[in-house]
Amino acid sequence: MENLERDNVFREEISEASDFKFGSKVVKVFDDMVNRSVPHYGEIQRMVAELAADHAKIGTLVYDLGCSTGTTLIGLNTLVPEDISFVGIDESDEMLVKCDAKLRESEFSRPYELRAADLHGDLNIENASVVILCLTLQFLRPIYRKRCLENIYKGLNPGGTLILVEKILAEDSMFNRDFIKYYYDYKRRNNYSDLEISQKREALENVLIPYKLSENIFMLEDVGFAHCETFFKWYNFAGIIAHKK
């Protein structure tokens, strides 16, 4: 495993809180941040890659929306047939620079394109057999999420697949409180202090707005996906695979 730069973004007390941003400070430590902040992150990536490999079709494209530093694309590269091209899209230019460097370092073996785009706007997706949203949709403002999914649905070929991984709310508020407690315990086990946890929570409050699992599935079905299945669940994290007829 590569040596990851340690995530200390919220280690020192911040006098004036601001919203979380995927700027250069976060980009430098992003891989360590997600590995320590997302339960079973490595296993989620492996599951996403094998699901994508089974649904990717020769002569089509595989899209990773919110590709960040390219971890998902690198995982896909080992399993998806080599003559299928990849497209990575991210809003952060800094993320795309880091992503391109990581792909080159990993001796990426296929054609790929990296695009800067705001997922709140119109997406140019075409000839897609697989589209991946791994911990991405949750950062879109709620009013734009359905439109994003509609754009994905239109860009998927018949028989195409969407793979969605999200932080979620529990269906019942009583369990939600418990799940959040267990999640913060998980972060403590990964050596985040209570100060780091609380400051990051405050920074994300208006930026990461999770839905219930049922709300995500309803939204997918509402835009036209015929089959939705939960393939991963850990307290307040879930993975969903959705199929277009």
JSON list of C-alpha atoms in Angstrom, two decimals:
[
{"chain": "A", "resi": 1, "resn": "MET", "atom": "CA", "xyz": [0.00, 0.00, 0.00]},
{"chain": "A", "resi": 2, "resn": "GLU", "atom": "CA", "xyz": [1.26, 3.47, -0.83]},
{"chain": "A", "resi": 3, "resn": "ASN", "atom": "CA", "xyz": [2.30, 5.79, 1.98]},
{"chain": "A", "resi": 4, "resn": "LEU", "atom": "CA", "xyz": [-0.64, 8.09, 2.54]},
{"chain": "A", "resi": 5, "resn": "GLU", "atom": "CA", "xyz": [-0.18, 11.61, 3.80]},
{"chain": "A", "resi": 6, "resn": "ARG", "atom": "CA", "xyz": [-1.87, 11.82, 7.22]},
{"chain": "A", "resi": 7, "resn": "ASP", "atom": "CA", "xyz": [-5.20, 13.58, 7.52]},
{"chain": "A", "resi": 8, "resn": "ASN", "atom": "CA", "xyz": [-4.68, 16.36, 10.07]},
{"chain": "A", "resi": 9, "resn": "VAL", "atom": "CA", "xyz": [-7.09, 18.87, 8.48]},
{"chain": "A", "resi": 10, "resn": "PHE", "atom": "CA", "xyz": [-9.21, 19.23, 11.62]},
{"chain": "A", "resi": 11, "resn": "ARG", "atom": "CA", "xyz": [-6.60, 18.39, 14.26]},
{"chain": "A", "resi": 12, "resn": "GLU", "atom": "CA", "xyz": [-6.08, 21.96, 15.48]},
{"chain": "A", "resi": 13, "resn": "GLU", "atom": "CA", "xyz": [-8.92, 24.01, 16.89]},
{"chain": "A", "resi": 14, "resn": "ILE", "atom": "CA", "xyz": [-10.53, 26.19, 14.22]},
{"chain": "A", "resi": 15, "resn": "SER", "atom": "CA", "xyz": [-11.63, 29.60, 15.47]},
{"chain": "A", "resi": 16, "resn": "GLU", "atom": "CA", "xyz": [-14.10, 30.30, 12.66]},
{"chain": "A", "resi": 17, "resn": "ALA", "atom": "CA", "xyz": [-15.88, 27.34, 11.10]},
{"chain": "A", "resi": 18, "resn": "SER", "atom": "CA", "xyz": [-16.39, 27.17, 7.33]},
{"chain": "A", "resi": 19, "resn": "ASP", "atom": "CA", "xyz": [-18.02, 24.68, 5.00]},
{"chain": "A", "resi": 20, "resn": "PHE", "atom": "CA", "xyz": [-16.03, 21.62, 3.93]},
{"chain": "A", "resi": 21, "resn": "LYS", "atom": "CA", "xyz": [-14.34, 22.01, 0.52]},
{"chain": "A", "resi": 22, "resn": "PHE", "atom": "CA", "xyz": [-12.37, 19.64, -1.70]},
{"chain": "A", "resi": 23, "resn": "GLY", "atom": "CA", "xyz": [-9.49, 22.09, -2.04]},
{"chain": "A", "resi": 24, "resn": "SER", "atom": "CA", "xyz": [-5.76, 21.48, -2.11]},
{"chain": "A", "resi": 25, "resn": "LYS", "atom": "CA", "xyz": [-5.54, 20.92, 1.66]},
{"chain": "A", "resi": 26, "resn": "VAL", "atom": "CA", "xyz": [-8.07, 18.08, 1.53]},
{"chain": "A", "resi": 27, "resn": "VAL", "atom": "CA", "xyz": [-6.78, 16.67, -1.77]},
{"chain": "A", "resi": 28, "resn": "LYS", "atom": "CA", "xyz": [-3.32, 16.08, -0.26]},
{"chain": "A", "resi": 29, "resn": "VAL", "atom": "CA", "xyz": [-4.74, 13.87, 2.51]},
{"chain": "A", "resi": 30, "resn": "PHE", "atom": "CA", "xyz": [-7.92, 12.61, 0.82]},
{"chain": "A", "resi": 31, "resn": "ASP", "atom": "CA", "xyz": [-6.87, 8.98, 0.49]},
{"chain": "A", "resi": 32, "resn": "ASP", "atom": "CA", "xyz": [-6.00, 8.73, 4.18]},
{"chain": "A", "resi": 33, "resn": "MET", "atom": "CA", "xyz": [-9.19, 10.61, 5.05]},
{"chain": "A", "resi": 34, "resn": "VAL", "atom": "CA", "xyz": [-11.54, 8.19, 3.27]},
{"chain": "A", "resi": 35, "resn": "ASN", "atom": "CA", "xyz": [-9.64, 5.09, 4.41]},
{"chain": "A", "resi": 36, "resn": "ARG", "atom": "CA", "xyz": [-10.01, 6.18, 8.04]},
{"chain": "A", "resi": 37, "resn": "SER", "atom": "CA", "xyz": [-13.50, 7.69, 7.70]},
{"chain": "A", "resi": 38, "resn": "VAL", "atom": "CA", "xyz": [-15.46, 5.20, 5.57]},
{"chain": "A", "resi": 39, "resn": "PRO", "atom": "CA", "xyz": [-16.05, 1.77, 7.12]},
{"chain": "A", "resi": 40, "resn": "HIS", "atom": "CA", "xyz": [-14.81, -1.12, 4.94]},
{"chain": "A", "resi": 41, "resn": "TYR", "atom": "CA", "xyz": [-13.70, 1.35, 2.27]},
{"chain": "A", "resi": 42, "resn": "GLY", "atom": "CA", "xyz": [-11.32, -1.13, 0.66]},
{"chain": "A", "resi": 43, "resn": "GLU", "atom": "CA", "xyz": [-14.02, -3.80, 0.51]},
{"chain": "A", "resi": 44, "resn": "ILE", "atom": "CA", "xyz": [-16.53, -1.32, -0.94]},
{"chain": "A", "resi": 45, "resn": "GLN", "atom": "CA", "xyz": [-14.03, -0.48, -3.68]},
{"chain": "A", "resi": 46, "resn": "ARG", "atom": "CA", "xyz": [-13.49, -4.17, -4.41]},
{"chain": "A", "resi": 47, "resn": "MET", "atom": "CA", "xyz": [-17.26, -4.79, -4.58]},
{"chain": "A", "resi": 48, "resn": "VAL", "atom": "CA", "xyz": [-17.80, -1.80, -6.87]},
{"chain": "A", "resi": 49, "resn": "ALA", "atom": "CA", "xyz": [-15.06, -3.07, -9.21]},
{"chain": "A", "resi": 50, "resn": "GLU", "atom": "CA", "xyz": [-16.41, -6.61, -9.47]},
{"chain": "A", "resi": 51, "resn": "LEU", "atom": "CA", "xyz": [-19.98, -5.38, -9.98]},
{"chain": "A", "resi": 52, "resn": "ALA", "atom": "CA", "xyz": [-18.78, -3.00, -12.70]},
{"chain": "A", "resi": 53, "resn": "ALA", "atom": "CA", "xyz": [-16.76, -5.77, -14.35]},
{"chain": "A", "resi": 54, "resn": "ASP", "atom": "CA", "xyz": [-19.85, -7.96, -14.65]},
{"chain": "A", "resi": 55, "resn": "HIS", "atom": "CA", "xyz": [-21.96, -5.19, -16.18]},
{"chain": "A", "resi": 56, "resn": "ALA", "atom": "CA", "xyz": [-19.47, -3.30, -18.38]},
{"chain": "A", "resi": 57, "resn": "LYS", "atom": "CA", "xyz": [-19.95, -4.01, -22.09]},
{"chain": "A", "resi": 58, "resn": "ILE", "atom": "CA", "xyz": [-17.38, -4.03, -24.88]},
{"chain": "A", "resi": 59, "resn": "GLY", "atom": "CA", "xyz": [-17.60, -0.89, -27.03]},
{"chain": "A", "resi": 60, "resn": "THR", "atom": "CA", "xyz": [-19.13, 1.24, -24.26]},
{"chain": "A", "resi": 61, "resn": "LEU", "atom": "CA", "xyz": [-17.82, 3.62, -21.60]},
{"chain": "A", "resi": 62, "resn": "VAL", "atom": "CA", "xyz": [-17.59, 3.30, -17.82]},
{"chain": "A", "resi": 63, "resn": "TYR", "atom": "CA", "xyz": [-18.06, 6.58, -15.93]},
{"chain": "A", "resi": 64, "resn": "ASP", "atom": "CA", "xyz": [-16.91, 7.45, -12.40]},
{"chain": "A", "resi": 65, "resn": "LEU", "atom": "CA", "xyz": [-18.68, 10.62, -11.26]},
{"chain": "A", "resi": 66, "resn": "GLY", "atom": "CA", "xyz": [-16.83, 12.31, -8.43]},
{"chain": "A", "resi": 67, "resn": "CYS", "atom": "CA", "xyz": [-13.72, 10.29, -9.27]},
{"chain": "A", "resi": 68, "resn": "SER", "atom": "CA", "xyz": [-11.61, 12.21, -6.69]},
{"chain": "A", "resi": 69, "resn": "THR", "atom": "CA", "xyz": [-8.05, 10.81, -6.66]},
{"chain": "A", "resi": 70, "resn": "GLY", "atom": "CA", "xyz": [-8.79, 7.84, -8.92]},
{"chain": "A", "resi": 71, "resn": "THR", "atom": "CA", "xyz": [-8.93, 4.99, -6.39]},
{"chain": "A", "resi": 72, "resn": "THR", "atom": "CA", "xyz": [-12.11, 3.57, -7.95]},
{"chain": "A", "resi": 73, "resn": "LEU", "atom": "CA", "xyz": [-10.74, 3.83, -11.49]},
{"chain": "A", "resi": 74, "resn": "ILE", "atom": "CA", "xyz": [-7.57, 2.00, -10.46]},
{"chain": "A", "resi": 75, "resn": "GLY", "atom": "CA", "xyz": [-9.66, -0.76, -8.87]},
{"chain": "A", "resi": 76, "resn": "LEU", "atom": "CA", "xyz": [-11.80, -1.04, -12.00]},
{"chain": "A", "resi": 77, "resn": "ASN", "atom": "CA", "xyz": [-8.72, -1.26, -14.19]},
{"chain": "A", "resi": 78, "resn": "THR", "atom": "CA", "xyz": [-7.74, -4.67, -12.83]},
{"chain": "A", "resi": 79, "resn": "LEU", "atom": "CA", "xyz": [-11.14, -6.30, -13.47]},
{"chain": "A", "resi": 80, "resn": "VAL", "atom": "CA", "xyz": [-12.90, -4.55, -16.37]},
{"chain": "A", "resi": 81, "resn": "PRO", "atom": "CA", "xyz": [-11.90, -5.77, -19.88]},
{"chain": "A", "resi": 82, "resn": "GLU", "atom": "CA", "xyz": [-9.04, -3.67, -21.25]},
{"chain": "A", "resi": 83, "resn": "ASP", "atom": "CA", "xyz": [-10.82, -2.44, -24.39]},
{"chain": "A", "resi": 84, "resn": "ILE", "atom": "CA", "xyz": [-13.45, -0.54, -22.39]},
{"chain": "A", "resi": 85, "resn": "SER", "atom": "CA", "xyz": [-12.56, 3.15, -21.91]},
{"chain": "A", "resi": 86, "resn": "PHE", "atom": "CA", "xyz": [-13.07, 5.02, -18.63]},
{"chain": "A", "resi": 87, "resn": "VAL", "atom": "CA", "xyz": [-14.29, 8.56, -18.01]},
{"chain": "A", "resi": 88, "resn": "GLY", "atom": "CA", "xyz": [-13.62, 10.22, -14.66]},
{"chain": "A", "resi": 89, "resn": "ILE", "atom": "CA", "xyz": [-15.51, 13.41, -13.78]},
{"chain": "A", "resi": 90, "resn": "ASP", "atom": "CA", "xyz": [-14.89, 15.68, -10.80]},
{"chain": "A", "resi": 91, "resn": "GLU", "atom": "CA", "xyz": [-15.63, 19.28, -9.90]},
{"chain": "A", "resi": 92, "resn": "SER", "atom": "CA", "xyz": [-12.24, 19.81, -8.24]},
{"chain": "A", "resi": 93, "resn": "ASP", "atom": "CA", "xyz": [-9.35, 20.61, -10.58]},
{"chain": "A", "resi": 94, "resn": "GLU", "atom": "CA", "xyz": [-6.93, 19.72, -7.77]},
{"chain": "A", "resi": 95, "resn": "MET", "atom": "CA", "xyz": [-8.54, 16.27, -7.47]},
{"chain": "A", "resi": 96, "resn": "LEU", "atom": "CA", "xyz": [-8.20, 15.66, -11.21]},
{"chain": "A", "resi": 97, "resn": "VAL", "atom": "CA", "xyz": [-4.49, 16.56, -11.16]},
{"chain": "A", "resi": 98, "resn": "LYS", "atom": "CA", "xyz": [-3.93, 14.10, -8.30]},
{"chain": "A", "resi": 99, "resn": "CYS", "atom": "CA", "xyz": [-6.08, 11.51, -10.07]},
{"chain": "A", "resi": 100, "resn": "ASP", "atom": "CA", "xyz": [-4.10, 11.75, -13.30]},
{"chain": "A", "resi": 101, "resn": "ALA", "atom": "CA", "xyz": [-0.82, 11.41, -11.40]},
{"chain": "A", "resi": 102, "resn": "LYS", "atom": "CA", "xyz": [-2.08, 8.31, -9.56]},
{"chain": "A", "resi": 103, "resn": "LEU", "atom": "CA", "xyz": [-3.31, 6.69, -12.78]},
{"chain": "A", "resi": 104, "resn": "ARG", "atom": "CA", "xyz": [0.06, 7.25, -14.43]},
{"chain": "A", "resi": 105, "resn": "GLU", "atom": "CA", "xyz": [1.91, 5.91, -11.38]},
{"chain": "A", "resi": 106, "resn": "SER", "atom": "CA", "xyz": [-0.24, 2.78, -11.45]},
{"chain": "A", "resi": 107, "resn": "GLU", "atom": "CA", "xyz": [0.69, 2.23, -15.13]},
{"chain": "A", "resi": 108, "resn": "PHE", "atom": "CA", "xyz": [-2.92, 2.54, -16.20]},
{"chain": "A", "resi": 109, "resn": "SER", "atom": "CA", "xyz": [-3.42, 0.18, -19.11]},
{"chain": "A", "resi": 110, "resn": "ARG", "atom": "CA", "xyz": [-6.41, 1.61, -21.01]},
{"chain": "A", "resi": 111, "resn": "PRO", "atom": "CA", "xyz": [-7.72, 4.78, -22.66]},
{"chain": "A", "resi": 112, "resn": "TYR", "atom": "CA", "xyz": [-9.22, 7.21, -20.16]},
{"chain": "A", "resi": 113, "resn": "GLU", "atom": "CA", "xyz": [-10.49, 10.76, -20.04]},
{"chain": "A", "resi": 114, "resn": "LEU", "atom": "CA", "xyz": [-10.69, 13.07, -17.02]},
{"chain": "A", "resi": 115, "resn": "ARG", "atom": "CA", "xyz": [-13.19, 15.93, -17.14]},
{"chain": "A", "resi": 116, "resn": "ALA", "atom": "CA", "xyz": [-13.85, 18.87, -14.84]},
{"chain": "A", "resi": 117, "resn": "ALA", "atom": "CA", "xyz": [-17.60, 19.32, -14.39]},
{"chain": "A", "resi": 118, "resn": "ASP", "atom": "CA", "xyz": [-20.11, 20.42, -11.77]},
{"chain": "A", "resi": 119, "resn": "LEU", "atom": "CA", "xyz": [-22.58, 17.58, -11.23]},
{"chain": "A", "resi": 120, "resn": "HIS", "atom": "CA", "xyz": [-25.24, 20.15, -10.33]},
{"chain": "A", "resi": 121, "resn": "GLY", "atom": "CA", "xyz": [-25.29, 21.11, -14.01]},
{"chain": "A", "resi": 122, "resn": "ASP", "atom": "CA", "xyz": [-26.07, 19.20, -17.19]},
{"chain": "A", "resi": 123, "resn": "LEU", "atom": "CA", "xyz": [-23.95, 16.08, -17.57]},
{"chain": "A", "resi": 124, "resn": "ASN", "atom": "CA", "xyz": [-22.73, 14.83, -20.91]},
{"chain": "A", "resi": 125, "resn": "ILE", "atom": "CA", "xyz": [-22.99, 11.06, -20.48]},
{"chain": "A", "resi": 126, "resn": "GLU", "atom": "CA", "xyz": [-23.30, 8.86, -23.53]},
{"chain": "A", "resi": 127, "resn": "ASN", "atom": "CA", "xyz": [-22.80, 5.23, -24.54]},
{"chain": "A", "resi": 128, "resn": "ALA", "atom": "CA", "xyz": [-22.42, 4.21, -20.89]},
{"chain": "A", "resi": 129, "resn": "SER", "atom": "CA", "xyz": [-22.82, 0.63, -19.70]},
{"chain": "A", "resi": 130, "resn": "VAL", "atom": "CA", "xyz": [-21.81, 1.46, -16.10]},
{"chain": "A", "resi": 131, "resn": "VAL", "atom": "CA", "xyz": [-21.94, 4.73, -14.12]},
{"chain": "A", "resi": 132, "resn": "ILE", "atom": "CA", "xyz": [-20.49, 4.90, -10.60]},
{"chain": "A", "resi": 133, "resn": "LEU", "atom": "CA", "xyz": [-21.40, 7.42, -7.89]},
{"chain": "A", "resi": 134, "resn": "CYS", "atom": "CA", "xyz": [-19.22, 6.42, -4.95]},
{"chain": "A", "resi": 135, "resn": "LEU", "atom": "CA", "xyz": [-19.86, 8.76, -2.00]},
{"chain": "A", "resi": 136, "resn": "THR", "atom": "CA", "xyz": [-20.69, 11.55, -4.46]},
{"chain": "A", "resi": 137, "resn": "LEU", "atom": "CA", "xyz": [-24.45, 12.09, -4.72]},
{"chain": "A", "resi": 138, "resn": "GLN", "atom": "CA", "xyz": [-24.59, 12.97, -1.00]},
{"chain": "A", "resi": 139, "resn": "PHE", "atom": "CA", "xyz": [-22.60, 16.16, -1.75]},
{"chain": "A", "resi": 140, "resn": "LEU", "atom": "CA", "xyz": [-25.08, 17.43, -4.32]},
{"chain": "A", "resi": 141, "resn": "ARG", "atom": "CA", "xyz": [-27.69, 19.86, -3.08]},
{"chain": "A", "resi": 142, "resn": "PRO", "atom": "CA", "xyz": [-30.90, 17.83, -2.66]},
{"chain": "A", "resi": 143, "resn": "ILE", "atom": "CA", "xyz": [-32.84, 19.87, -5.20]},
{"chain": "A", "resi": 144, "resn": "TYR", "atom": "CA", "xyz": [-30.37, 18.77, -7.95]},
{"chain": "A", "resi": 145, "resn": "ARG", "atom": "CA", "xyz": [-30.04, 15.05, -7.14]},
{"chain": "A", "resi": 146, "resn": "LYS", "atom": "CA", "xyz": [-32.98, 13.78, -9.15]},
{"chain": "A", "resi": 147, "resn": "ARG", "atom": "CA", "xyz": [-31.85, 15.78, -12.20]},
{"chain": "A", "resi": 148, "resn": "CYS", "atom": "CA", "xyz": [-28.36, 14.27, -11.89]},
{"chain": "A", "resi": 149, "resn": "LEU", "atom": "CA", "xyz": [-29.86, 10.77, -11.80]},
{"chain": "A", "resi": 150, "resn": "GLU", "atom": "CA", "xyz": [-32.09, 11.60, -14.78]},
{"chain": "A", "resi": 151, "resn": "ASN", "atom": "CA", "xyz": [-28.99, 12.65, -16.76]},
{"chain": "A", "resi": 152, "resn": "ILE", "atom": "CA", "xyz": [-27.28, 9.39, -15.82]},
{"chain": "A", "resi": 153, "resn": "TYR", "atom": "CA", "xyz": [-30.33, 7.36, -16.78]},
{"chain": "A", "resi": 154, "resn": "LYS", "atom": "CA", "xyz": [-30.51, 9.05, -20.20]},
{"chain": "A", "resi": 155, "resn": "GLY", "atom": "CA", "xyz": [-26.79, 8.44, -20.80]},
{"chain": "A", "resi": 156, "resn": "LEU", "atom": "CA", "xyz": [-26.92, 4.75, -19.89]},
{"chain": "A", "resi": 157, "resn": "ASN", "atom": "CA", "xyz": [-27.50, 2.28, -22.69]},
{"chain": "A", "resi": 158, "resn": "PRO", "atom": "CA", "xyz": [-30.44, -0.13, -22.32]},
{"chain": "A", "resi": 159, "resn": "GLY", "atom": "CA", "xyz": [-29.31, -2.78, -19.84]},
{"chain": "A", "resi": 160, "resn": "GLY", "atom": "CA", "xyz": [-26.92, -0.27, -18.24]},
{"chain": "A", "resi": 161, "resn": "THR", "atom": "CA", "xyz": [-26.07, -0.17, -14.55]},
{"chain": "A", "resi": 162, "resn": "LEU", "atom": "CA", "xyz": [-25.67, 2.52, -11.91]},
{"chain": "A", "resi": 163, "resn": "ILE", "atom": "CA", "xyz": [-23.60, 1.73, -8.81]},
{"chain": "A", "resi": 164, "resn": "LEU", "atom": "CA", "xyz": [-24.35, 4.12, -5.95]},
{"chain": "A", "resi": 165, "resn": "VAL", "atom": "CA", "xyz": [-22.56, 4.26, -2.58]},
{"chain": "A", "resi": 166, "resn": "GLU", "atom": "CA", "xyz": [-23.86, 6.77, -0.04]},
{"chain": "A", "resi": 167, "resn": "LYS", "atom": "CA", "xyz": [-23.78, 7.81, 3.57]},
{"chain": "A", "resi": 168, "resn": "ILE", "atom": "CA", "xyz": [-27.39, 7.44, 4.69]},
{"chain": "A", "resi": 169, "resn": "LEU", "atom": "CA", "xyz": [-29.84, 8.14, 7.48]},
{"chain": "A", "resi": 170, "resn": "ALA", "atom": "CA", "xyz": [-31.52, 5.29, 9.35]},
{"chain": "A", "resi": 171, "resn": "GLU", "atom": "CA", "xyz": [-35.21, 4.82, 8.60]},
{"chain": "A", "resi": 172, "resn": "ASP", "atom": "CA", "xyz": [-36.00, 5.43, 12.28]},
{"chain": "A", "resi": 173, "resn": "SER", "atom": "CA", "xyz": [-34.52, 8.38, 14.20]},
{"chain": "A", "resi": 174, "resn": "MET", "atom": "CA", "xyz": [-33.90, 6.21, 17.27]},
{"chain": "A", "resi": 175, "resn": "PHE", "atom": "CA", "xyz": [-31.58, 3.95, 15.28]},
{"chain": "A", "resi": 176, "resn": "ASN", "atom": "CA", "xyz": [-30.06, 6.96, 13.57]},
{"chain": "A", "resi": 177, "resn": "ARG", "atom": "CA", "xyz": [-28.72, 8.25, 16.89]},
{"chain": "A", "resi": 178, "resn": "ASP", "atom": "CA", "xyz": [-27.24, 4.83, 17.65]},
{"chain": "A", "resi": 179, "resn": "PHE", "atom": "CA", "xyz": [-25.67, 4.47, 14.21]},
{"chain": "A", "resi": 180, "resn": "ILE", "atom": "CA", "xyz": [-24.04, 7.90, 14.44]},
{"chain": "A", "resi": 181, "resn": "LYS", "atom": "CA", "xyz": [-22.62, 6.97, 17.84]},
{"chain": "A", "resi": 182, "resn": "TYR", "atom": "CA", "xyz": [-21.19, 3.72, 16.44]},
{"chain": "A", "resi": 183, "resn": "TYR", "atom": "CA", "xyz": [-19.75, 5.64, 13.50]},
{"chain": "A", "resi": 184, "resn": "TYR", "atom": "CA", "xyz": [-17.95, 8.12, 15.74]},
{"chain": "A", "resi": 185, "resn": "ASP", "atom": "CA", "xyz": [-16.62, 5.20, 17.77]},
{"chain": "A", "resi": 186, "resn": "TYR", "atom": "CA", "xyz": [-15.27, 3.79, 14.50]},
{"chain": "A", "resi": 187, "resn": "LYS", "atom": "CA", "xyz": [-13.50, 7.09, 13.77]},
{"chain": "A", "resi": 188, "resn": "ARG", "atom": "CA", "xyz": [-12.00, 7.12, 17.26]},
{"chain": "A", "resi": 189, "resn": "ARG", "atom": "CA", "xyz": [-10.64, 3.62, 16.65]},
{"chain": "A", "resi": 190, "resn": "ASN", "atom": "CA", "xyz": [-8.96, 5.08, 13.58]},
{"chain": "A", "resi": 191, "resn": "ASN", "atom": "CA", "xyz": [-7.24, 7.71, 15.74]},
{"chain": "A", "resi": 192, "resn": "TYR", "atom": "CA", "xyz": [-9.44, 10.71, 15.12]},
{"chain": "A", "resi": 193, "resn": "SER", "atom": "CA", "xyz": [-9.82, 12.87, 18.23]},
{"chain": "A", "resi": 194, "resn": "ASP", "atom": "CA", "xyz": [-13.15, 14.16, 19.52]},
{"chain": "A", "resi": 195, "resn": "LEU", "atom": "CA", "xyz": [-12.08, 17.64, 18.37]},
{"chain": "A", "resi": 196, "resn": "GLU", "atom": "CA", "xyz": [-11.41, 16.39, 14.83]},
{"chain": "A", "resi": 197, "resn": "ILE", "atom": "CA", "xyz": [-14.73, 14.54, 14.75]},
{"chain": "A", "resi": 198, "resn": "SER", "atom": "CA", "xyz": [-16.76, 17.51, 15.97]},
{"chain": "A", "resi": 199, "resn": "GLN", "atom": "CA", "xyz": [-15.02, 20.07, 13.73]},
{"chain": "A", "resi": 200, "resn": "LYS", "atom": "CA", "xyz": [-15.42, 17.92, 10.63]},
{"chain": "A", "resi": 201, "resn": "ARG", "atom": "CA", "xyz": [-19.07, 17.27, 11.51]},
{"chain": "A", "resi": 202, "resn": "GLU", "atom": "CA", "xyz": [-19.65, 21.02, 11.72]},
{"chain": "A", "resi": 203, "resn": "ALA", "atom": "CA", "xyz": [-17.84, 21.66, 8.42]},
{"chain": "A", "resi": 204, "resn": "LEU", "atom": "CA", "xyz": [-19.93, 19.00, 6.66]},
{"chain": "A", "resi": 205, "resn": "GLU", "atom": "CA", "xyz": [-23.26, 20.02, 8.17]},
{"chain": "A", "resi": 206, "resn": "ASN", "atom": "CA", "xyz": [-24.45, 22.06, 5.19]},
{"chain": "A", "resi": 207, "resn": "VAL", "atom": "CA", "xyz": [-22.41, 20.20, 2.59]},
{"chain": "A", "resi": 208, "resn": "LEU", "atom": "CA", "xyz": [-23.09, 16.47, 3.07]},
{"chain": "A", "resi": 209, "resn": "ILE", "atom": "CA", "xyz": [-26.84, 15.95, 3.42]},
{"chain": "A", "resi": 210, "resn": "PRO", "atom": "CA", "xyz": [-27.70, 12.23, 3.57]},
{"chain": "A", "resi": 211, "resn": "TYR", "atom": "CA", "xyz": [-30.99, 10.61, 2.58]},
{"chain": "A", "resi": 212, "resn": "LYS", "atom": "CA", "xyz": [-32.56, 7.46, 3.96]},
{"chain": "A", "resi": 213, "resn": "LEU", "atom": "CA", "xyz": [-31.86, 4.26, 2.03]},
{"chain": "A", "resi": 214, "resn": "SER", "atom": "CA", "xyz": [-35.56, 4.09, 1.12]},
{"chain": "A", "resi": 215, "resn": "GLU", "atom": "CA", "xyz": [-35.46, 7.68, -0.19]},
{"chain": "A", "resi": 216, "resn": "ASN", "atom": "CA", "xyz": [-32.49, 6.90, -2.43]},
{"chain": "A", "resi": 217, "resn": "ILE", "atom": "CA", "xyz": [-34.19, 3.79, -3.82]},
{"chain": "A", "resi": 218, "resn": "PHE", "atom": "CA", "xyz": [-37.45, 5.68, -4.41]},
{"chain": "A", "resi": 219, "resn": "MET", "atom": "CA", "xyz": [-35.52, 8.38, -6.29]},
{"chain": "A", "resi": 220, "resn": "LEU", "atom": "CA", "xyz": [-33.81, 5.76, -8.48]},
{"chain": "A", "resi": 221, "resn": "GLU", "atom": "CA", "xyz": [-37.11, 4.06, -9.28]},
{"chain": "A", "resi": 222, "resn": "ASP", "atom": "CA", "xyz": [-38.75, 7.42, -9.90]},
{"chain": "A", "resi": 223, "resn": "VAL", "atom": "CA", "xyz": [-36.29, 8.29, -12.69]},
{"chain": "A", "resi": 224, "resn": "GLY", "atom": "CA", "xyz": [-36.87, 4.91, -14.34]},
{"chain": "A", "resi": 225, "resn": "PHE", "atom": "CA", "xyz": [-34.48, 2.30, -12.94]},
{"chain": "A", "resi": 226, "resn": "ALA", "atom": "CA", "xyz": [-36.26, -1.07, -13.07]},
{"chain": "A", "resi": 227, "resn": "HIS", "atom": "CA", "xyz": [-34.33, -3.05, -10.47]},
{"chain": "A", "resi": 228, "resn": "CYS", "atom": "CA", "xyz": [-32.56, -1.76, -7.34]},
{"chain": "A", "resi": 229, "resn": "GLU", "atom": "CA", "xyz": [-30.67, -3.94, -4.87]},
{"chain": "A", "resi": 230, "resn": "THR", "atom": "CA", "xyz": [-28.66, -3.09, -1.76]},
{"chain": "A", "resi": 231, "resn": "PHE", "atom": "CA", "xyz": [-25.27, -4.81, -2.02]},
{"chain": "A", "resi": 232, "resn": "PHE", "atom": "CA", "xyz": [-23.59, -3.23, 1.02]},
{"chain": "A", "resi": 233, "resn": "LYS", "atom": "CA", "xyz": [-24.82, -1.94, 4.37]},
{"chain": "A", "resi": 234, "resn": "TRP", "atom": "CA", "xyz": [-22.92, -0.81, 7.47]},
{"chain": "A", "resi": 235, "resn": "TYR", "atom": "CA", "xyz": [-25.00, 1.24, 9.90]},
{"chain": "A", "resi": 236, "resn": "ASN", "atom": "CA", "xyz": [-25.19, 4.61, 8.11]},
{"chain": "A", "resi": 237, "resn": "PHE", "atom": "CA", "xyz": [-23.46, 3.62, 4.85]},
{"chain": "A", "resi": 238, "resn": "ALA", "atom": "CA", "xyz": [-24.99, 1.70, 1.94]},
{"chain": "A", "resi": 239, "resn": "GLY", "atom": "CA", "xyz": [-24.29, 0.55, -1.59]},
{"chain": "A", "resi": 240, "resn": "ILE", "atom": "CA", "xyz": [-27.05, 0.17, -4.21]},
{"chain": "A", "resi": 241, "resn": "ILE", "atom": "CA", "xyz": [-26.94, -1.30, -7.70]},
{"chain": "A", "resi": 242, "resn": "ALA", "atom": "CA", "xyz": [-29.66, -0.16, -10.12]},
{"chain": "A", "resi": 243, "resn": "HIS", "atom": "CA", "xyz": [-30.47, -1.52, -13.57]},
{"chain": "A", "resi": 244, "resn": "LYS", "atom": "CA", "xyz": [-31.94, 0.21, -16.64]},
{"chain": "A", "resi": 245, "resn": "LYS", "atom": "CA", "xyz": [-34.13, -2.02, -18.80]}
]
